[in-house]
């Protein structure tokens, strides 16, 4: 099924799977395996895993991706189960797995559809919700306190003009709330200006920050890693592809934490050492030059992998990730 140059609905390819060969090498799926693909997207990884004879439980929080994947599900003759859910809940949908793979971020279909509001390359509603529910990017921009906006842009976009942009937004939305992607991008460009030496548009980092915030992407990833620890069998493989340093740091911290002996709780007098739950499968893998030439989206990709040991899963503790303290997106800025 893989390599047909077609997506899950059989149309022309729109999303080129990134680091596919490297993912397959790290995951090493064989007939009879059960693999969780937590980011089904256009089904690029899932098709290749099915081709190796394994069964796949494929998850996506985007209802469009699930609808587009139904044809592949029928074609797979019972070896593919599609689940519409966030991947942080992957352990609700499978009891035990030989592999878990995550390909973090947005798909080309999401980016290229102006109506989803992820991009300012074409005008669209300021939305950015992968799951098509909950507060949108416009809700955040129009309702959140200026200090919260500055922290979101600073932490999640690593935007050095975070405060200035947040104050501009606060002033401008009083008379006219933001509703469109181009409106926000133009307002940022006008306010900050554009250095001709900059390779990226001045709104790029704010858009990245809003997308990560609206979809709670860092919290989702952190919880998914803990869920993967609970479902992977001894010898099972965890493979994660990320696209920027905030995500890669989370994966790296998890693998470092889980591949070391852990002490007991700080609050207990005695320290009970707990055995590692994973063995690192080595250094991060980057795409080869020819992949980046063929698919510029692969440029910043990094793959990390680890193999599950037989030690029991540890309690869920998000403090190991040092996630930034930000307001709760679902509270709508109150
Ligand atoms: C980069 S694409 C995956 C592409 C896929 N590997 C392929 O080869 O076609 C990421 C997909 O993951 C989904 N996604 C992102 N975060 C998610 C989450 N927390 N839970 C479930 N799906 C998520 C997005 O909706 C998107 O469809």
mmCIF file of C-alpha atoms and ligand atoms in Angstrom:
data_model
loop_
_atom_site.group_PDB
_atom_site.id
_atom_site.type_symbol
_atom_site.label_atom_id
_atom_site.label_comp_id
_atom_site.label_asym_id
_atom_site.label_seq_id
_atom_site.Cartn_x
_atom_site.Cartn_y
_atom_site.Cartn_z
ATOM 1 C CA UNK A 1 0.000 0.000 0.000
ATOM 2 C CA UNK A 2 2.852 2.403 0.715
ATOM 3 C CA UNK A 3 4.635 4.341 -1.972
ATOM 4 C CA UNK A 4 1.622 4.717 -4.251
ATOM 5 C CA UNK A 5 2.001 8.479 -4.094
ATOM 6 C CA UNK A 6 -1.579 8.593 -2.937
ATOM 7 C CA UNK A 7 -3.127 9.646 0.342
ATOM 8 C CA UNK A 8 -5.589 7.753 2.501
ATOM 9 C CA UNK A 9 -8.548 8.673 0.280
ATOM 10 C CA UNK A 10 -6.790 7.635 -2.892
ATOM 11 C CA UNK A 11 -6.351 11.145 -4.285
ATOM 12 C CA UNK A 12 -3.076 12.811 -5.224
ATOM 13 C CA UNK A 13 -0.457 12.891 -2.472
ATOM 14 C CA UNK A 14 -0.753 15.966 -0.297
ATOM 15 C CA UNK A 15 1.210 15.032 2.811
ATOM 16 C CA UNK A 16 4.625 13.440 2.275
ATOM 17 C CA UNK A 17 5.502 11.301 5.313
ATOM 18 C CA UNK A 18 8.690 12.575 6.963
ATOM 19 C CA UNK A 19 11.572 10.229 7.937
ATOM 20 C CA UNK A 20 9.472 7.240 6.842
ATOM 21 C CA UNK A 21 12.402 4.823 6.296
ATOM 22 C CA UNK A 22 13.934 5.817 9.615
ATOM 23 C CA UNK A 23 10.581 5.416 11.401
ATOM 24 C CA UNK A 24 10.178 1.915 9.967
ATOM 25 C CA UNK A 25 13.749 0.977 10.908
ATOM 26 C CA UNK A 26 13.193 2.129 14.504
ATOM 27 C CA UNK A 27 9.726 0.600 14.804
ATOM 28 C CA UNK A 28 10.652 -2.665 13.035
ATOM 29 C CA UNK A 29 7.021 -3.815 12.632
ATOM 30 C CA UNK A 30 6.430 -7.472 11.739
ATOM 31 C CA UNK A 31 3.347 -9.554 10.973
ATOM 32 C CA UNK A 32 1.220 -10.040 14.065
ATOM 33 C CA UNK A 33 2.453 -6.859 15.834
ATOM 34 C CA UNK A 34 0.028 -4.249 17.111
ATOM 35 C CA UNK A 35 1.271 -0.729 16.462
ATOM 36 C CA UNK A 36 -0.353 2.503 17.650
ATOM 37 C CA UNK A 37 0.015 5.336 15.128
ATOM 38 C CA UNK A 38 -1.003 8.276 17.326
ATOM 39 C CA UNK A 39 -0.949 10.775 14.444
ATOM 40 C CA UNK A 40 -2.729 9.134 11.525
ATOM 41 C CA UNK A 41 -2.845 12.288 9.331
ATOM 42 C CA UNK A 42 -2.923 11.148 5.705
ATOM 43 C CA UNK A 43 -2.016 7.620 6.782
ATOM 44 C CA UNK A 44 1.542 7.622 5.386
ATOM 45 C CA UNK A 45 3.086 5.776 8.334
ATOM 46 C CA UNK A 46 0.012 3.584 8.839
ATOM 47 C CA UNK A 47 0.080 2.336 5.224
ATOM 48 C CA UNK A 48 3.756 1.424 5.484
ATOM 49 C CA UNK A 49 3.224 -0.394 8.801
ATOM 50 C CA UNK A 50 0.247 -2.302 7.348
ATOM 51 C CA UNK A 51 2.483 -3.239 4.403
ATOM 52 C CA UNK A 52 4.827 -4.962 6.851
ATOM 53 C CA UNK A 53 1.948 -7.170 8.011
ATOM 54 C CA UNK A 54 1.306 -5.546 11.392
ATOM 55 C CA UNK A 55 -2.059 -4.336 12.690
ATOM 56 C CA UNK A 56 -2.521 -0.648 13.426
ATOM 57 C CA UNK A 57 -4.637 1.305 15.877
ATOM 58 C CA UNK A 58 -4.511 4.752 14.258
ATOM 59 C CA UNK A 59 -5.552 7.836 16.182
ATOM 60 C CA UNK A 60 -6.200 11.403 15.064
ATOM 61 C CA UNK A 61 -8.021 14.212 16.827
ATOM 62 C CA UNK A 62 -8.931 15.817 13.488
ATOM 63 C CA UNK A 63 -12.334 14.520 12.332
ATOM 64 C CA UNK A 64 -11.372 15.256 8.684
ATOM 65 C CA UNK A 65 -8.363 12.898 8.890
ATOM 66 C CA UNK A 66 -10.575 10.114 10.254
ATOM 67 C CA UNK A 67 -13.218 10.538 7.542
ATOM 68 C CA UNK A 68 -10.506 10.547 4.852
ATOM 69 C CA UNK A 69 -9.024 7.363 6.328
ATOM 70 C CA UNK A 70 -12.194 5.234 6.256
ATOM 71 C CA UNK A 71 -11.408 3.881 2.760
ATOM 72 C CA UNK A 72 -8.009 2.644 3.944
ATOM 73 C CA UNK A 73 -9.661 1.078 6.995
ATOM 74 C CA UNK A 74 -11.975 -0.929 4.727
ATOM 75 C CA UNK A 75 -9.075 -1.867 2.452
ATOM 76 C CA UNK A 76 -7.017 -3.145 5.393
ATOM 77 C CA UNK A 77 -9.366 -6.079 6.037
ATOM 78 C CA UNK A 78 -9.632 -5.756 9.814
ATOM 79 C CA UNK A 79 -5.981 -4.857 10.468
ATOM 80 C CA UNK A 80 -6.659 -1.123 10.875
ATOM 81 C CA UNK A 81 -8.802 0.480 13.558
ATOM 82 C CA UNK A 82 -9.240 4.252 13.216
ATOM 83 C CA UNK A 83 -9.948 6.192 16.392
ATOM 84 C CA UNK A 84 -11.038 9.803 16.661
ATOM 85 C CA UNK A 85 -9.349 10.910 19.889
ATOM 86 C CA UNK A 86 -6.435 12.888 21.285
ATOM 87 C CA UNK A 87 -3.280 10.762 21.432
ATOM 88 C CA UNK A 88 -2.803 11.570 25.123
ATOM 89 C CA UNK A 89 -5.625 9.031 25.630
ATOM 90 C CA UNK A 90 -4.064 6.307 23.487
ATOM 91 C CA UNK A 91 -4.121 3.838 26.381
ATOM 92 C CA UNK A 92 -7.940 4.006 26.367
ATOM 93 C CA UNK A 93 -7.947 2.415 22.917
ATOM 94 C CA UNK A 94 -5.399 -0.387 23.156
ATOM 95 C CA UNK A 95 -4.351 -2.687 26.017
ATOM 96 C CA UNK A 96 -0.884 -3.700 24.862
ATOM 97 C CA UNK A 97 1.227 -2.617 21.885
ATOM 98 C CA UNK A 98 4.472 -3.636 20.188
ATOM 99 C CA UNK A 99 5.060 -0.102 18.947
ATOM 100 C CA UNK A 100 3.861 3.467 19.385
ATOM 101 C CA UNK A 101 4.707 6.102 16.783
ATOM 102 C CA UNK A 102 3.983 9.828 16.934
ATOM 103 C CA UNK A 103 4.610 12.373 14.158
ATOM 104 C CA UNK A 104 3.971 15.609 15.986
ATOM 105 C CA UNK A 105 2.445 18.740 14.501
ATOM 106 C CA UNK A 106 0.122 19.632 11.674
ATOM 107 C CA UNK A 107 -0.352 17.837 8.385
ATOM 108 C CA UNK A 108 0.007 19.475 4.980
ATOM 109 C CA UNK A 109 -3.773 19.097 4.535
ATOM 110 C CA UNK A 110 -4.372 21.143 7.686
ATOM 111 C CA UNK A 111 -1.801 23.789 6.729
ATOM 112 C CA UNK A 112 -2.911 24.092 3.128
ATOM 113 C CA UNK A 113 -6.625 24.514 3.806
ATOM 114 C CA UNK A 114 -7.091 28.221 4.416
ATOM 115 C CA UNK A 115 -10.424 27.525 6.121
ATOM 116 C CA UNK A 116 -8.640 25.724 8.993
ATOM 117 C CA UNK A 117 -6.823 28.964 9.819
ATOM 118 C CA UNK A 118 -3.360 27.510 10.548
ATOM 119 C CA UNK A 119 -1.481 29.614 8.049
ATOM 120 C CA UNK A 120 -1.258 33.199 6.874
ATOM 121 C CA UNK A 121 -0.048 32.249 3.415
ATOM 122 C CA UNK A 122 -3.718 32.460 2.422
ATOM 123 C CA UNK A 123 -6.427 34.315 4.308
ATOM 124 C CA UNK A 124 -8.750 32.271 6.502
ATOM 125 C CA UNK A 125 -10.633 32.381 9.795
ATOM 126 C CA UNK A 126 -8.309 32.646 12.817
ATOM 127 C CA UNK A 127 -9.137 29.110 13.982
ATOM 128 C CA UNK A 128 -6.222 26.585 14.275
ATOM 129 C CA UNK A 129 -8.211 23.921 16.182
ATOM 130 C CA UNK A 130 -7.116 20.447 15.064
ATOM 131 C CA UNK A 131 -10.124 18.851 16.793
ATOM 132 C CA UNK A 132 -12.521 21.538 15.501
ATOM 133 C CA UNK A 133 -13.762 22.142 19.047
ATOM 134 C CA UNK A 134 -12.837 24.302 22.032
ATOM 135 C CA UNK A 135 -11.536 27.890 21.995
ATOM 136 C CA UNK A 136 -10.071 29.021 18.664
ATOM 137 C CA UNK A 137 -6.997 31.168 18.048
ATOM 138 C CA UNK A 138 -9.359 34.164 17.614
ATOM 139 C CA UNK A 139 -10.841 33.489 21.085
ATOM 140 C CA UNK A 140 -7.341 33.519 22.576
ATOM 141 C CA UNK A 141 -6.212 36.650 20.735
ATOM 142 C CA UNK A 142 -9.407 38.583 21.523
ATOM 143 C CA UNK A 143 -10.029 37.467 25.109
ATOM 144 C CA UNK A 144 -6.801 36.618 26.908
ATOM 145 C CA UNK A 145 -5.111 39.124 29.196
ATOM 146 C CA UNK A 146 -2.168 40.971 27.685
ATOM 147 C CA UNK A 147 0.273 39.322 30.152
ATOM 148 C CA UNK A 148 -0.974 35.859 29.209
ATOM 149 C CA UNK A 149 -0.620 36.621 25.491
ATOM 150 C CA UNK A 150 2.942 37.837 26.063
ATOM 151 C CA UNK A 151 3.805 34.616 27.919
ATOM 152 C CA UNK A 152 2.200 32.431 25.237
ATOM 153 C CA UNK A 153 4.123 34.212 22.439
ATOM 154 C CA UNK A 154 7.349 34.229 24.475
ATOM 155 C CA UNK A 155 7.329 30.621 25.691
ATOM 156 C CA UNK A 156 5.670 28.817 22.809
ATOM 157 C CA UNK A 157 6.901 31.003 19.945
ATOM 158 C CA UNK A 158 10.234 32.080 21.436
ATOM 159 C CA UNK A 159 9.194 35.496 20.072
ATOM 160 C CA UNK A 160 11.483 38.260 21.315
ATOM 161 C CA UNK A 161 8.883 40.999 20.671
ATOM 162 C CA UNK A 162 6.213 39.058 22.637
ATOM 163 C CA UNK A 163 5.306 41.955 24.963
ATOM 164 C CA UNK A 164 5.131 44.539 22.177
ATOM 165 C CA UNK A 165 2.934 42.317 20.020
ATOM 166 C CA UNK A 166 0.624 41.482 22.957
ATOM 167 C CA UNK A 167 0.174 45.187 23.744
ATOM 168 C CA UNK A 168 -0.556 45.988 20.087
ATOM 169 C CA UNK A 169 -3.197 43.232 20.028
ATOM 170 C CA UNK A 170 -4.806 44.488 23.250
ATOM 171 C CA UNK A 171 -5.123 48.009 21.834
ATOM 172 C CA UNK A 172 -6.307 47.043 18.389
ATOM 173 C CA UNK A 173 -8.947 44.478 19.486
ATOM 174 C CA UNK A 174 -10.805 47.127 21.570
ATOM 175 C CA UNK A 175 -12.145 48.684 18.388
ATOM 176 C CA UNK A 176 -12.013 45.655 16.075
ATOM 177 C CA UNK A 177 -11.576 42.040 17.264
ATOM 178 C CA UNK A 178 -9.320 39.852 15.113
ATOM 179 C CA UNK A 179 -11.162 37.298 12.995
ATOM 180 C CA UNK A 180 -8.862 36.491 10.029
ATOM 181 C CA UNK A 181 -5.335 35.095 9.745
ATOM 182 C CA UNK A 182 -4.120 37.816 7.373
ATOM 183 C CA UNK A 183 -5.500 40.555 9.615
ATOM 184 C CA UNK A 184 -3.338 39.338 12.497
ATOM 185 C CA UNK A 185 -0.270 38.689 10.337
ATOM 186 C CA UNK A 186 -0.494 42.143 8.718
ATOM 187 C CA UNK A 187 -1.013 43.887 12.067
ATOM 188 C CA UNK A 188 2.123 42.189 13.453
ATOM 189 C CA UNK A 189 4.162 43.028 10.362
ATOM 190 C CA UNK A 190 3.054 46.670 10.447
ATOM 191 C CA UNK A 191 3.827 46.967 14.168
ATOM 192 C CA UNK A 192 7.168 45.138 14.302
ATOM 193 C CA UNK A 193 8.408 45.840 10.790
ATOM 194 C CA UNK A 194 10.331 43.422 8.656
ATOM 195 C CA UNK A 195 14.080 43.126 8.583
ATOM 196 C CA UNK A 196 15.007 42.218 4.997
ATOM 197 C CA UNK A 197 17.602 39.795 6.415
ATOM 198 C CA UNK A 198 14.895 37.760 8.211
ATOM 199 C CA UNK A 199 14.080 34.536 6.415
ATOM 200 C CA UNK A 200 10.710 34.220 8.120
ATOM 201 C CA UNK A 201 7.658 36.489 8.242
ATOM 202 C CA UNK A 202 7.451 38.505 11.500
ATOM 203 C CA UNK A 203 4.163 36.759 12.414
ATOM 204 C CA UNK A 204 5.550 33.199 12.075
ATOM 205 C CA UNK A 205 6.458 32.743 15.751
ATOM 206 C CA UNK A 206 3.150 34.146 17.028
ATOM 207 C CA UNK A 207 1.244 31.784 14.727
ATOM 208 C CA UNK A 208 3.331 28.841 15.967
ATOM 209 C CA UNK A 209 2.692 29.846 19.591
ATOM 210 C CA UNK A 210 -1.064 30.183 19.062
ATOM 211 C CA UNK A 211 -1.261 26.795 17.342
ATOM 212 C CA UNK A 212 0.674 25.039 20.097
ATOM 213 C CA UNK A 213 -1.424 26.767 22.771
ATOM 214 C CA UNK A 214 -4.857 26.253 21.183
ATOM 215 C CA UNK A 215 -4.150 22.519 20.750
ATOM 216 C CA UNK A 216 -2.229 22.091 24.048
ATOM 217 C CA UNK A 217 0.434 20.410 21.935
ATOM 218 C CA UNK A 218 3.127 20.206 24.611
ATOM 219 C CA UNK A 219 0.777 18.822 27.291
ATOM 220 C CA UNK A 220 -0.625 16.322 24.781
ATOM 221 C CA UNK A 221 2.872 15.092 23.891
ATOM 222 C CA UNK A 222 3.953 14.800 27.534
ATOM 223 C CA UNK A 223 0.834 12.794 28.467
ATOM 224 C CA UNK A 224 1.108 10.618 25.340
ATOM 225 C CA UNK A 225 4.644 9.547 26.285
ATOM 226 C CA UNK A 226 3.379 8.459 29.712
ATOM 227 C CA UNK A 227 0.445 6.634 28.072
ATOM 228 C CA UNK A 228 2.868 4.887 25.681
ATOM 229 C CA UNK A 229 4.855 3.680 28.688
ATOM 230 C CA UNK A 230 1.675 2.070 30.045
ATOM 231 C CA UNK A 231 0.712 0.217 26.847
ATOM 232 C CA UNK A 232 4.063 -0.872 25.403
ATOM 233 C CA UNK A 233 4.999 -4.514 25.961
ATOM 234 C CA UNK A 234 8.550 -5.365 27.082
ATOM 235 C CA UNK A 235 10.679 -4.913 23.930
ATOM 236 C CA UNK A 236 8.035 -2.596 22.419
ATOM 237 C CA UNK A 237 9.311 0.466 20.573
ATOM 238 C CA UNK A 238 8.507 4.130 21.065
ATOM 239 C CA UNK A 239 9.298 6.307 18.024
ATOM 240 C CA UNK A 240 8.656 10.057 18.000
ATOM 241 C CA UNK A 241 9.247 12.575 15.206
ATOM 242 C CA UNK A 242 9.214 16.233 16.236
ATOM 243 C CA UNK A 243 9.647 19.490 14.334
ATOM 244 C CA UNK A 244 10.907 22.007 16.866
ATOM 245 C CA UNK A 245 13.061 22.232 19.920
ATOM 246 C CA UNK A 246 10.245 22.615 22.471
ATOM 247 C CA UNK A 247 8.822 19.238 21.451
ATOM 248 C CA UNK A 248 12.177 17.529 21.020
ATOM 249 C CA UNK A 249 13.183 18.628 24.524
ATOM 250 C CA UNK A 250 10.089 16.913 25.964
ATOM 251 C CA UNK A 251 10.876 13.630 24.197
ATOM 252 C CA UNK A 252 14.545 13.810 25.171
ATOM 253 C CA UNK A 253 13.730 14.537 28.818
ATOM 254 C CA UNK A 254 11.303 11.627 28.934
ATOM 255 C CA UNK A 255 13.795 9.154 27.476
ATOM 256 C CA UNK A 256 16.606 10.375 29.747
ATOM 257 C CA UNK A 257 14.321 10.188 32.798
ATOM 258 C CA UNK A 258 12.955 6.747 31.961
ATOM 259 C CA UNK A 259 16.261 5.168 30.982
ATOM 260 C CA UNK A 260 17.857 6.033 34.333
ATOM 261 C CA UNK A 261 17.278 4.394 37.695
ATOM 262 C CA UNK A 262 14.792 6.588 39.545
ATOM 263 C CA UNK A 263 14.915 7.343 43.250
ATOM 264 C CA UNK A 264 11.765 7.036 45.368
ATOM 265 C CA UNK A 265 9.462 9.931 46.177
ATOM 266 C CA UNK A 266 11.173 13.010 47.615
ATOM 267 C CA UNK A 267 8.490 13.028 50.284
ATOM 268 C CA UNK A 268 9.313 9.598 51.660
ATOM 269 C CA UNK A 269 12.203 9.025 54.048
ATOM 270 C CA UNK A 270 13.553 5.920 52.287
ATOM 271 C CA UNK A 271 14.589 5.950 48.642
ATOM 272 C CA UNK A 272 13.330 2.967 46.707
ATOM 273 C CA UNK A 273 15.188 2.704 43.447
ATOM 274 C CA UNK A 274 13.010 1.947 40.413
ATOM 275 C CA UNK A 275 14.387 0.211 37.356
ATOM 276 C CA UNK A 276 14.471 2.012 33.969
ATOM 277 C CA UNK A 277 11.281 1.602 31.929
ATOM 278 C CA UNK A 278 13.016 2.349 28.604
ATOM 279 C CA UNK A 279 16.406 1.899 26.975
ATOM 280 C CA UNK A 280 17.344 4.732 24.646
ATOM 281 C CA UNK A 281 17.778 3.595 21.038
ATOM 282 C CA UNK A 282 20.596 6.110 20.499
ATOM 283 C CA UNK A 283 20.984 9.704 19.364
ATOM 284 C CA UNK A 284 18.345 11.767 17.576
ATOM 285 C CA UNK A 285 18.115 11.034 13.846
ATOM 286 C CA UNK A 286 17.807 13.887 11.306
ATOM 287 C CA UNK A 287 16.643 13.566 7.687
ATOM 288 C CA UNK A 288 19.207 13.035 4.941
ATOM 289 C CA UNK A 289 19.922 15.992 2.654
ATOM 290 C CA UNK A 290 18.065 14.407 -0.248
ATOM 291 C CA UNK A 291 14.882 14.127 1.852
ATOM 292 C CA UNK A 292 15.073 17.813 2.790
ATOM 293 C CA UNK A 293 15.589 18.735 -0.868
ATOM 294 C CA UNK A 294 12.547 16.706 -1.886
ATOM 295 C CA UNK A 295 10.399 17.808 1.070
ATOM 296 C CA UNK A 296 11.376 21.103 2.747
ATOM 297 C CA UNK A 297 8.885 20.363 5.566
ATOM 298 C CA UNK A 298 11.352 17.681 6.749
ATOM 299 C CA UNK A 299 14.070 20.301 7.375
ATOM 300 C CA UNK A 300 13.696 20.550 11.146
ATOM 301 C CA UNK A 301 12.517 16.968 11.802
ATOM 302 C CA UNK A 302 14.157 14.859 14.511
ATOM 303 C CA UNK A 303 13.430 11.261 15.376
ATOM 304 C CA UNK A 304 14.024 9.777 18.813
ATOM 305 C CA UNK A 305 13.348 6.179 19.748
ATOM 306 C CA UNK A 306 13.449 4.016 22.850
ATOM 307 C CA UNK A 307 12.733 0.386 23.693
ATOM 308 C CA UNK A 308 10.436 -0.566 26.596
ATOM 309 C CA UNK A 309 11.903 -2.692 29.358
ATOM 310 C CA UNK A 310 9.827 -5.019 31.561
ATOM 311 C CA UNK A 311 9.825 -2.619 34.552
ATOM 312 C CA UNK A 312 6.366 -1.413 35.599
ATOM 313 C CA UNK A 313 5.231 1.956 34.235
ATOM 314 C CA UNK A 314 5.842 4.869 36.592
ATOM 315 C CA UNK A 315 3.185 7.201 37.963
ATOM 316 C CA UNK A 316 2.231 10.064 35.650
ATOM 317 C CA UNK A 317 4.322 13.077 36.679
ATOM 318 C CA UNK A 318 4.434 15.988 34.255
ATOM 319 C CA UNK A 319 6.936 17.919 36.419
ATOM 320 C CA UNK A 320 9.830 16.073 34.724
ATOM 321 C CA UNK A 321 9.157 18.060 31.539
ATOM 322 C CA UNK A 322 9.482 21.560 33.018
ATOM 323 C CA UNK A 323 6.533 22.723 30.892
ATOM 324 C CA UNK A 324 5.893 26.488 30.933
ATOM 325 C CA UNK A 325 3.107 27.600 33.291
ATOM 326 C CA UNK A 326 0.477 29.052 31.002
ATOM 327 C CA UNK A 327 -3.262 29.743 31.373
ATOM 328 C CA UNK A 328 -5.679 26.932 30.573
ATOM 329 C CA UNK A 329 -6.786 27.339 26.931
ATOM 330 C CA UNK A 330 -10.193 25.814 27.700
ATOM 331 C CA UNK A 331 -10.970 28.510 30.322
ATOM 332 C CA UNK A 332 -11.192 31.148 27.596
ATOM 333 C CA UNK A 333 -8.863 33.675 29.259
ATOM 334 C CA UNK A 334 -10.839 34.207 32.513
HETATM 335 C C1 LIG B 1 2.232 15.521 10.821
HETATM 336 S S1 LIG B 1 0.629 14.847 10.686
HETATM 337 C C2 LIG B 1 0.892 13.117 10.622
HETATM 338 C C3 LIG B 1 1.168 12.601 9.257
HETATM 339 C C4 LIG B 1 1.258 11.092 9.163
HETATM 340 N N1 LIG B 1 2.398 10.564 9.873
HETATM 341 C C5 LIG B 1 1.314 10.659 7.702
HETATM 342 O O1 LIG B 1 2.307 10.038 7.327
HETATM 343 O O2 LIG B 1 0.386 10.933 6.961
HETATM 344 C C6 LIG B 1 0.030 15.043 12.322
HETATM 345 C C7 LIG B 1 -1.385 14.556 12.533
HETATM 346 O O3 LIG B 1 -1.531 14.348 13.935
HETATM 347 C C8 LIG B 1 -2.737 14.870 14.368
HETATM 348 N N2 LIG B 1 -2.554 15.275 15.762
HETATM 349 C C9 LIG B 1 -1.770 16.269 16.229
HETATM 350 N N3 LIG B 1 -1.841 16.338 17.558
HETATM 351 C C10 LIG B 1 -2.681 15.342 17.947
HETATM 352 C C11 LIG B 1 -3.155 14.891 19.197
HETATM 353 N N4 LIG B 1 -2.783 15.483 20.324
HETATM 354 N N5 LIG B 1 -3.979 13.829 19.233
HETATM 355 C C12 LIG B 1 -4.356 13.201 18.075
HETATM 356 N N6 LIG B 1 -3.970 13.605 16.852
HETATM 357 C C13 LIG B 1 -3.131 14.657 16.789
HETATM 358 C C14 LIG B 1 -3.047 16.028 13.459
HETATM 359 O O4 LIG B 1 -4.443 16.241 13.409
HETATM 360 C C15 LIG B 1 -2.460 15.551 12.138
HETATM 361 O O5 LIG B 1 -3.434 14.913 11.349
#
